Amino acid sequence: MTERNAYQKERLRMVETQLRARGLRDDRVLEAMARVPRHLFIPIMERPYAYEDRALPIGEGQTISQPFMVAIMTELLDLGPADKVLEIGTGSGYQAAVLSLLSREVHTVERVPELYERTTTVLRDAGYENVVTYLSDGTLGLPEEAPFDAILITAAAPDIPVPILEQLDDGGRLVAPVGSRYGQTLIRIHRKGDLYDKSYSTPCVFVPLIGRHGFSPDSA
Ligand code: SAH
C-alpha cells in the first residue's frame, strides 16, 4: 500500500469511529473530514499520530485540535457554499482547509509569525486557493473584510470579543470556546437582526486566545 493510500484508509476509519459513531450526521462535514489530508498540516515527527483521537502539538506551544472538535465546530457553523468565513487562530491550517471545502472563502488570522508563515505555505502547496491568511491580533477580527456569514474562534476566549461580534452578518453563526484558561464550553451564537441567540454545546479545552480583547500574554 502506498503511503497516500495508508493515510486515506486511516482517515476513513477516523470518520467512522471518531465522528459518525459519536453522532455527527452532517454528510457534507463528514465528506470534508474524509478529504482533507490532516497529516500534511502537522510536523513530520507527529505524522504517525495524525488520525488519532486527540489534539497534537504543532510547535510554538500550540496545538491542532482533535478531529472530533474540528468536525463539531464545523457542523455548528452550518455553512453554505456561498458563505464568507472568518477563522481566528489559524494554527496548523487544518481547520481552515476543512472550512474551505464547505464555503466560498475563508479568511484566517494567526498571531504567531512562525505558524502564519509555515501554514501559508502548506495551504498554498496543498491547493487551498480560497483560503487567505493574515498575521495580526485576531481579537480585533478582520474589519476590512467584514461582515462574515460565519465566524469560528479556535482559541479559548474569556468572552466573545466585541469587535468580532460586530463583524457577524445578519443571519450569521459564530462558534467559540468560552470560559477560563483551563476549561471552556463551546458556544454558538446565531444572529437574527438585533437578536443574538446563544446556545451551549460541548465542554472543551483550547489554548488561550491572546490579544487586546482576549487573555493577556504574560500569564500565558
Ligand atoms: N484552528 C487551528 C487550531 C488552533 S490552536 C488548527 O486547525 O490547527 C489556536 C491558535 O490560535 C494558535 O495557533 C494561537 O497562536 C492562535 N491565537 C491565539 N491568540 C490569537 C489571536 N489573538 N489572534 C490570532 N490567533 C491567535
PDB file of C-alpha atoms and ligand atoms in Angstrom:
ATOM      1  CA  MET A   1       0.000   0.000   0.000  1.00  0.00           C
ATOM      2  CA  THR A   2       1.345   3.460  -0.845  1.00  0.00           C
ATOM      3  CA  GLU A   3       1.789   5.973   1.961  1.00  0.00           C
ATOM      4  CA  ARG A   4      -1.013   8.058   0.498  1.00  0.00           C
ATOM      5  CA  ASN A   5      -3.434   5.133   0.491  1.00  0.00           C
ATOM      6  CA  ALA A   6      -2.444   4.164   4.026  1.00  0.00           C
ATOM      7  CA  TYR A   7      -3.248   7.685   5.272  1.00  0.00           C
ATOM      8  CA  GLN A   8      -6.515   7.665   3.369  1.00  0.00           C
ATOM      9  CA  LYS A   9      -7.527   4.407   4.996  1.00  0.00           C
ATOM     10  CA  GLU A  10      -6.750   5.829   8.444  1.00  0.00           C
ATOM     11  CA  ARG A  11      -8.742   8.944   7.580  1.00  0.00           C
ATOM     12  CA  LEU A  12     -11.852   6.997   6.593  1.00  0.00           C
ATOM     13  CA  ARG A  13     -11.566   4.984   9.800  1.00  0.00           C
ATOM     14  CA  MET A  14     -11.300   8.271  11.749  1.00  0.00           C
ATOM     15  CA  VAL A  15     -14.558   9.490  10.156  1.00  0.00           C
ATOM     16  CA  GLU A  16     -16.396   6.282  11.060  1.00  0.00           C
ATOM     17  CA  THR A  17     -15.094   5.634  14.567  1.00  0.00           C
ATOM     18  CA  GLN A  18     -14.491   9.155  15.920  1.00  0.00           C
ATOM     19  CA  LEU A  19     -17.191  11.164  14.136  1.00  0.00           C
ATOM     20  CA  ARG A  20     -20.113   9.137  12.805  1.00  0.00           C
ATOM     21  CA  ALA A  21     -20.078   6.757  15.796  1.00  0.00           C
ATOM     22  CA  ARG A  22     -20.356   9.766  18.115  1.00  0.00           C
ATOM     23  CA  GLY A  23     -23.455  11.072  16.428  1.00  0.00           C
ATOM     24  CA  LEU A  24     -22.134  13.549  13.855  1.00  0.00           C
ATOM     25  CA  ARG A  25     -24.514  13.233  10.937  1.00  0.00           C
ATOM     26  CA  ASP A  26     -23.873  16.137   8.540  1.00  0.00           C
ATOM     27  CA  ASP A  27     -22.729  14.318   5.396  1.00  0.00           C
ATOM     28  CA  ARG A  28     -21.045  17.383   3.913  1.00  0.00           C
ATOM     29  CA  VAL A  29     -18.918  17.831   7.035  1.00  0.00           C
ATOM     30  CA  LEU A  30     -18.069  14.112   7.163  1.00  0.00           C
ATOM     31  CA  GLU A  31     -17.100  14.221   3.492  1.00  0.00           C
ATOM     32  CA  ALA A  32     -14.828  17.224   4.034  1.00  0.00           C
ATOM     33  CA  MET A  33     -13.181  15.459   7.001  1.00  0.00           C
ATOM     34  CA  ALA A  34     -12.648  12.410   4.767  1.00  0.00           C
ATOM     35  CA  ARG A  35     -10.983  14.546   2.102  1.00  0.00           C
ATOM     36  CA  VAL A  36      -8.549  16.858   3.913  1.00  0.00           C
ATOM     37  CA  PRO A  37      -5.118  15.215   4.403  1.00  0.00           C
ATOM     38  CA  ARG A  38      -4.685  16.056   8.110  1.00  0.00           C
ATOM     39  CA  HIS A  39      -1.140  14.602   8.146  1.00  0.00           C
ATOM     40  CA  LEU A  40       0.094  17.369   5.819  1.00  0.00           C
ATOM     41  CA  PHE A  41      -0.740  20.011   8.440  1.00  0.00           C
ATOM     42  CA  ILE A  42       1.369  18.634  11.279  1.00  0.00           C
ATOM     43  CA  PRO A  43       5.122  18.299  11.908  1.00  0.00           C
ATOM     44  CA  ILE A  44       6.728  15.168  10.404  1.00  0.00           C
ATOM     45  CA  MET A  45       7.512  13.766  13.863  1.00  0.00           C
ATOM     46  CA  GLU A  46       3.793  13.760  14.707  1.00  0.00           C
ATOM     47  CA  ARG A  47       2.541  12.282  11.426  1.00  0.00           C
ATOM     48  CA  PRO A  48       2.226   8.686  12.658  1.00  0.00           C
ATOM     49  CA  TYR A  49      -0.430  10.005  15.069  1.00  0.00           C
ATOM     50  CA  ALA A  50      -2.182  12.264  12.545  1.00  0.00           C
ATOM     51  CA  TYR A  51      -5.506  10.407  12.605  1.00  0.00           C
ATOM     52  CA  GLU A  52      -5.601   9.590  16.320  1.00  0.00           C
ATOM     53  CA  ASP A  53      -8.455  10.762  18.520  1.00  0.00           C
ATOM     54  CA  ARG A  54      -6.656  13.727  20.102  1.00  0.00           C
ATOM     55  CA  ALA A  55      -5.071  17.140  19.705  1.00  0.00           C
ATOM     56  CA  LEU A  56      -1.369  17.176  18.680  1.00  0.00           C
ATOM     57  CA  PRO A  57       1.478  19.661  19.187  1.00  0.00           C
ATOM     58  CA  ILE A  58       2.310  21.833  16.142  1.00  0.00           C
ATOM     59  CA  GLY A  59       5.183  23.856  17.638  1.00  0.00           C
ATOM     60  CA  GLU A  60       5.294  27.303  19.284  1.00  0.00           C
ATOM     61  CA  GLY A  61       3.359  25.841  22.235  1.00  0.00           C
ATOM     62  CA  GLN A  62       0.218  25.471  20.086  1.00  0.00           C
ATOM     63  CA  THR A  63      -1.933  22.510  19.049  1.00  0.00           C
ATOM     64  CA  ILE A  64      -4.037  21.195  16.176  1.00  0.00           C
ATOM     65  CA  SER A  65      -7.490  20.372  17.562  1.00  0.00           C
ATOM     66  CA  GLN A  66      -8.839  16.829  17.947  1.00  0.00           C
ATOM     67  CA  PRO A  67     -10.683  15.716  14.753  1.00  0.00           C
ATOM     68  CA  PHE A  68     -13.977  15.419  16.668  1.00  0.00           C
ATOM     69  CA  MET A  69     -13.693  19.035  17.853  1.00  0.00           C
ATOM     70  CA  VAL A  70     -12.939  20.252  14.300  1.00  0.00           C
ATOM     71  CA  ALA A  71     -15.975  18.368  12.987  1.00  0.00           C
ATOM     72  CA  ILE A  72     -18.397  19.506  15.677  1.00  0.00           C
ATOM     73  CA  MET A  73     -17.356  23.169  15.340  1.00  0.00           C
ATOM     74  CA  THR A  74     -17.744  22.928  11.559  1.00  0.00           C
ATOM     75  CA  GLU A  75     -21.186  21.335  11.916  1.00  0.00           C
ATOM     76  CA  LEU A  76     -22.314  24.085  14.318  1.00  0.00           C
ATOM     77  CA  LEU A  77     -21.342  26.747  11.759  1.00  0.00           C
ATOM     78  CA  ASP A  78     -23.921  25.296   9.337  1.00  0.00           C
ATOM     79  CA  LEU A  79     -22.026  26.520   6.259  1.00  0.00           C
ATOM     80  CA  GLY A  80     -23.433  27.091   2.790  1.00  0.00           C
ATOM     81  CA  PRO A  81     -21.387  27.196  -0.441  1.00  0.00           C
ATOM     82  CA  ALA A  82     -21.732  30.993  -0.795  1.00  0.00           C
ATOM     83  CA  ASP A  83     -20.593  31.783   2.758  1.00  0.00           C
ATOM     84  CA  LYS A  84     -17.718  34.077   3.639  1.00  0.00           C
ATOM     85  CA  VAL A  85     -15.973  32.712   6.735  1.00  0.00           C
ATOM     86  CA  LEU A  86     -13.616  34.178   9.345  1.00  0.00           C
ATOM     87  CA  GLU A  87     -11.399  31.933  11.471  1.00  0.00           C
ATOM     88  CA  ILE A  88      -9.421  33.290  14.416  1.00  0.00           C
ATOM     89  CA  GLY A  89      -6.412  31.074  15.269  1.00  0.00           C
ATOM     90  CA  THR A  90      -5.032  29.564  12.045  1.00  0.00           C
ATOM     91  CA  GLY A  91      -2.616  27.254  13.900  1.00  0.00           C
ATOM     92  CA  SER A  92      -1.816  24.357  11.565  1.00  0.00           C
ATOM     93  CA  GLY A  93      -4.292  25.497   8.889  1.00  0.00           C
ATOM     94  CA  TYR A  94      -6.203  22.193   9.090  1.00  0.00           C
ATOM     95  CA  GLN A  95      -9.490  23.684  10.298  1.00  0.00           C
ATOM     96  CA  ALA A  96      -9.272  26.392   7.623  1.00  0.00           C
ATOM     97  CA  ALA A  97      -8.833  23.679   4.947  1.00  0.00           C
ATOM     98  CA  VAL A  98     -11.948  21.848   6.191  1.00  0.00           C
ATOM     99  CA  LEU A  99     -13.985  25.095   6.231  1.00  0.00           C
ATOM    100  CA  SER A 100     -12.780  25.987   2.727  1.00  0.00           C
ATOM    101  CA  LEU A 101     -14.403  22.888   1.204  1.00  0.00           C
ATOM    102  CA  LEU A 102     -17.815  23.968   2.542  1.00  0.00           C
ATOM    103  CA  SER A 103     -17.797  27.709   1.826  1.00  0.00           C
ATOM    104  CA  ARG A 104     -16.908  30.343  -0.742  1.00  0.00           C
ATOM    105  CA  GLU A 105     -13.872  31.796   1.034  1.00  0.00           C
ATOM    106  CA  VAL A 106     -12.091  31.553   4.358  1.00  0.00           C
ATOM    107  CA  HIS A 107     -10.136  34.399   5.960  1.00  0.00           C
ATOM    108  CA  THR A 108      -7.957  33.091   8.774  1.00  0.00           C
ATOM    109  CA  VAL A 109      -5.934  35.109  11.296  1.00  0.00           C
ATOM    110  CA  GLU A 110      -2.893  33.964  13.335  1.00  0.00           C
ATOM    111  CA  ARG A 111      -0.807  35.935  15.855  1.00  0.00           C
ATOM    112  CA  VAL A 112       2.377  33.784  15.877  1.00  0.00           C
ATOM    113  CA  PRO A 113       4.596  34.686  12.883  1.00  0.00           C
ATOM    114  CA  GLU A 114       6.263  31.231  12.599  1.00  0.00           C
ATOM    115  CA  LEU A 115       2.875  29.497  12.360  1.00  0.00           C
ATOM    116  CA  TYR A 116       1.498  32.109   9.979  1.00  0.00           C
ATOM    117  CA  GLU A 117       4.441  31.637   7.618  1.00  0.00           C
ATOM    118  CA  ARG A 118       4.558  27.848   7.730  1.00  0.00           C
ATOM    119  CA  THR A 119       0.795  27.493   7.346  1.00  0.00           C
ATOM    120  CA  THR A 120       0.510  29.953   4.479  1.00  0.00           C
ATOM    121  CA  THR A 121       2.965  27.745   2.551  1.00  0.00           C
ATOM    122  CA  VAL A 122       1.238  24.471   3.485  1.00  0.00           C
ATOM    123  CA  LEU A 123      -2.188  25.760   2.415  1.00  0.00           C
ATOM    124  CA  ARG A 124      -0.834  27.130  -0.844  1.00  0.00           C
ATOM    125  CA  ASP A 125       1.125  23.961  -1.705  1.00  0.00           C
ATOM    126  CA  ALA A 126      -1.911  21.798  -0.928  1.00  0.00           C
ATOM    127  CA  GLY A 127      -4.009  23.907  -3.320  1.00  0.00           C
ATOM    128  CA  TYR A 128      -6.487  25.563  -0.929  1.00  0.00           C
ATOM    129  CA  GLU A 129      -6.917  28.639  -3.104  1.00  0.00           C
ATOM    130  CA  ASN A 130      -9.970  30.087  -1.347  1.00  0.00           C
ATOM    131  CA  VAL A 131      -8.141  30.471   1.988  1.00  0.00           C
ATOM    132  CA  VAL A 132      -6.496  33.823   2.764  1.00  0.00           C
ATOM    133  CA  THR A 133      -4.087  34.002   5.731  1.00  0.00           C
ATOM    134  CA  TYR A 134      -3.346  37.061   7.917  1.00  0.00           C
ATOM    135  CA  LEU A 135      -0.807  37.823  10.651  1.00  0.00           C
ATOM    136  CA  SER A 136      -2.472  40.028  13.280  1.00  0.00           C
ATOM    137  CA  ASP A 137      -4.318  40.162  16.595  1.00  0.00           C
ATOM    138  CA  GLY A 138      -7.475  38.238  15.758  1.00  0.00           C
ATOM    139  CA  THR A 139      -9.331  39.551  18.822  1.00  0.00           C
ATOM    140  CA  LEU A 140      -9.925  42.633  16.669  1.00  0.00           C
ATOM    141  CA  GLY A 141     -11.486  40.492  13.932  1.00  0.00           C
ATOM    142  CA  LEU A 142     -10.820  41.496  10.346  1.00  0.00           C
ATOM    143  CA  PRO A 143     -12.751  44.760   9.832  1.00  0.00           C
ATOM    144  CA  GLU A 144     -11.549  45.253   6.252  1.00  0.00           C
ATOM    145  CA  GLU A 145     -13.276  42.015   5.142  1.00  0.00           C
ATOM    146  CA  ALA A 146     -16.410  42.190   7.354  1.00  0.00           C
ATOM    147  CA  PRO A 147     -19.227  41.217   7.515  1.00  0.00           C
ATOM    148  CA  PHE A 148     -18.962  37.414   7.677  1.00  0.00           C
ATOM    149  CA  ASP A 149     -21.633  34.713   7.353  1.00  0.00           C
ATOM    150  CA  ALA A 150     -19.766  32.501   9.783  1.00  0.00           C
ATOM    151  CA  ILE A 151     -17.038  33.113  12.379  1.00  0.00           C
ATOM    152  CA  LEU A 152     -15.032  30.459  14.213  1.00  0.00           C
ATOM    153  CA  ILE A 153     -12.702  31.222  17.107  1.00  0.00           C
ATOM    154  CA  THR A 154     -10.360  28.263  17.698  1.00  0.00           C
ATOM    155  CA  ALA A 155      -8.669  29.526  20.885  1.00  0.00           C
ATOM    156  CA  ALA A 156     -10.147  29.851  24.387  1.00  0.00           C
ATOM    157  CA  ALA A 157     -11.765  33.255  24.938  1.00  0.00           C
ATOM    158  CA  PRO A 158     -12.771  34.812  28.280  1.00  0.00           C
ATOM    159  CA  ASP A 159     -15.740  36.303  26.369  1.00  0.00           C
ATOM    160  CA  ILE A 160     -16.588  36.791  22.711  1.00  0.00           C
ATOM    161  CA  PRO A 161     -14.535  39.854  21.707  1.00  0.00           C
ATOM    162  CA  VAL A 162     -16.986  42.673  20.882  1.00  0.00           C
ATOM    163  CA  PRO A 163     -15.225  43.677  17.614  1.00  0.00           C
ATOM    164  CA  ILE A 164     -15.659  40.105  16.344  1.00  0.00           C
ATOM    165  CA  LEU A 165     -19.343  40.004  17.273  1.00  0.00           C
ATOM    166  CA  GLU A 166     -19.849  43.239  15.366  1.00  0.00           C
ATOM    167  CA  GLN A 167     -18.440  41.621  12.223  1.00  0.00           C
ATOM    168  CA  LEU A 168     -21.103  38.885  12.124  1.00  0.00           C
ATOM    169  CA  ASP A 169     -23.660  39.452   9.357  1.00  0.00           C
ATOM    170  CA  ASP A 170     -27.405  39.225   9.925  1.00  0.00           C
ATOM    171  CA  GLY A 171     -28.276  35.510   9.819  1.00  0.00           C
ATOM    172  CA  GLY A 172     -24.653  34.643  10.603  1.00  0.00           C
ATOM    173  CA  ARG A 173     -23.352  31.985  13.019  1.00  0.00           C
ATOM    174  CA  LEU A 174     -20.426  32.286  15.414  1.00  0.00           C
ATOM    175  CA  VAL A 175     -18.823  29.401  17.316  1.00  0.00           C
ATOM    176  CA  ALA A 176     -16.213  29.805  20.069  1.00  0.00           C
ATOM    177  CA  PRO A 177     -14.837  28.079  23.177  1.00  0.00           C
ATOM    178  CA  VAL A 178     -15.644  30.469  26.032  1.00  0.00           C
ATOM    179  CA  GLY A 179     -14.548  30.148  29.658  1.00  0.00           C
ATOM    180  CA  SER A 180     -11.358  30.201  31.721  1.00  0.00           C
ATOM    181  CA  ARG A 181      -7.837  29.413  30.540  1.00  0.00           C
ATOM    182  CA  TYR A 182      -8.193  25.839  31.738  1.00  0.00           C
ATOM    183  CA  GLY A 183     -11.659  24.814  30.608  1.00  0.00           C
ATOM    184  CA  GLN A 184     -14.333  26.161  28.309  1.00  0.00           C
ATOM    185  CA  THR A 185     -17.729  25.409  26.776  1.00  0.00           C
ATOM    186  CA  LEU A 186     -18.314  25.582  23.075  1.00  0.00           C
ATOM    187  CA  ILE A 187     -20.915  28.244  22.434  1.00  0.00           C
ATOM    188  CA  ARG A 188     -22.875  29.072  19.311  1.00  0.00           C
ATOM    189  CA  ILE A 189     -24.381  32.438  18.501  1.00  0.00           C
ATOM    190  CA  HIS A 190     -26.940  32.880  15.737  1.00  0.00           C
ATOM    191  CA  ARG A 191     -27.594  36.482  14.800  1.00  0.00           C
ATOM    192  CA  LYS A 192     -31.147  37.359  13.773  1.00  0.00           C
ATOM    193  CA  GLY A 193     -31.301  41.092  13.199  1.00  0.00           C
ATOM    194  CA  ASP A 194     -30.530  42.719  16.535  1.00  0.00           C
ATOM    195  CA  LEU A 195     -31.005  39.433  18.412  1.00  0.00           C
ATOM    196  CA  TYR A 196     -28.059  37.174  19.173  1.00  0.00           C
ATOM    197  CA  ASP A 197     -29.410  33.698  20.015  1.00  0.00           C
ATOM    198  CA  LYS A 198     -26.959  31.834  22.209  1.00  0.00           C
ATOM    199  CA  SER A 199     -26.761  28.065  22.731  1.00  0.00           C
ATOM    200  CA  TYR A 200     -24.290  25.817  24.536  1.00  0.00           C
ATOM    201  CA  SER A 201     -22.579  22.734  23.135  1.00  0.00           C
ATOM    202  CA  THR A 202     -19.787  20.544  24.484  1.00  0.00           C
ATOM    203  CA  PRO A 203     -17.125  21.200  27.196  1.00  0.00           C
ATOM    204  CA  CYS A 204     -13.634  21.618  25.714  1.00  0.00           C
ATOM    205  CA  VAL A 205     -10.046  22.733  26.374  1.00  0.00           C
ATOM    206  CA  PHE A 206      -8.294  25.080  23.932  1.00  0.00           C
ATOM    207  CA  VAL A 207      -5.053  27.082  24.096  1.00  0.00           C
ATOM    208  CA  PRO A 208      -5.760  30.701  25.100  1.00  0.00           C
ATOM    209  CA  LEU A 209      -6.794  33.493  22.761  1.00  0.00           C
ATOM    210  CA  ILE A 210      -4.174  36.136  23.472  1.00  0.00           C
ATOM    211  CA  GLY A 211      -4.689  39.753  22.499  1.00  0.00           C
ATOM    212  CA  ARG A 212      -6.345  43.076  23.182  1.00  0.00           C
ATOM    213  CA  HIS A 213      -9.798  41.506  23.739  1.00  0.00           C
ATOM    214  CA  GLY A 214      -8.525  38.116  24.911  1.00  0.00           C
ATOM    215  CA  PHE A 215      -6.219  36.867  27.678  1.00  0.00           C
ATOM    216  CA  SER A 216      -3.017  38.768  28.447  1.00  0.00           C
ATOM    217  CA  PRO A 217       0.265  37.288  27.155  1.00  0.00           C
ATOM    218  CA  ASP A 218       2.208  37.430  30.455  1.00  0.00           C
ATOM    219  CA  SER A 219       0.173  34.745  32.193  1.00  0.00           C
ATOM    220  CA  ALA A 220       0.055  32.550  29.047  1.00  0.00           C
TER     221      ALA A 220
HETATM  222  N1  SAH B   1      -7.505  26.068  14.130  1.00  0.00           N
HETATM  223  C1  SAH B   1      -6.207  25.508  14.431  1.00  0.00           C
HETATM  224  C2  SAH B   1      -6.001  25.244  15.907  1.00  0.00           C
HETATM  225  C3  SAH B   1      -5.569  26.451  16.530  1.00  0.00           C
HETATM  226  S1  SAH B   1      -4.839  26.443  18.114  1.00  0.00           S
HETATM  227  C4  SAH B   1      -5.876  24.289  13.635  1.00  0.00           C
HETATM  228  O1  SAH B   1      -6.722  23.811  12.873  1.00  0.00           O
HETATM  229  O2  SAH B   1      -4.751  23.811  13.749  1.00  0.00           O
HETATM  230  C5  SAH B   1      -5.140  28.164  18.439  1.00  0.00           C
HETATM  231  C6  SAH B   1      -4.331  29.132  17.614  1.00  0.00           C
HETATM  232  O3  SAH B   1      -4.794  30.434  17.946  1.00  0.00           O
HETATM  233  C7  SAH B   1      -2.841  29.110  17.921  1.00  0.00           C
HETATM  234  O4  SAH B   1      -2.114  28.939  16.739  1.00  0.00           O
HETATM  235  C8  SAH B   1      -2.593  30.504  18.523  1.00  0.00           C
HETATM  236  O5  SAH B   1      -1.326  31.035  18.232  1.00  0.00           O
HETATM  237  C9  SAH B   1      -3.709  31.320  17.883  1.00  0.00           C
HETATM  238  N2  SAH B   1      -4.061  32.567  18.564  1.00  0.00           N
HETATM  239  C10 SAH B   1      -4.110  32.844  19.893  1.00  0.00           C
HETATM  240  N3  SAH B   1      -4.479  34.127  20.101  1.00  0.00           N
HETATM  241  C11 SAH B   1      -4.687  34.674  18.866  1.00  0.00           C
HETATM  242  C12 SAH B   1      -5.076  35.973  18.402  1.00  0.00           C
HETATM  243  N4  SAH B   1      -5.343  36.991  19.235  1.00  0.00           N
HETATM  244  N5  SAH B   1      -5.172  36.171  17.066  1.00  0.00           N
HETATM  245  C13 SAH B   1      -4.913  35.178  16.189  1.00  0.00           C
HETATM  246  N6  SAH B   1      -4.526  33.938  16.554  1.00  0.00           N
HETATM  247  C14 SAH B   1      -4.422  33.682  17.882  1.00  0.00           C
END
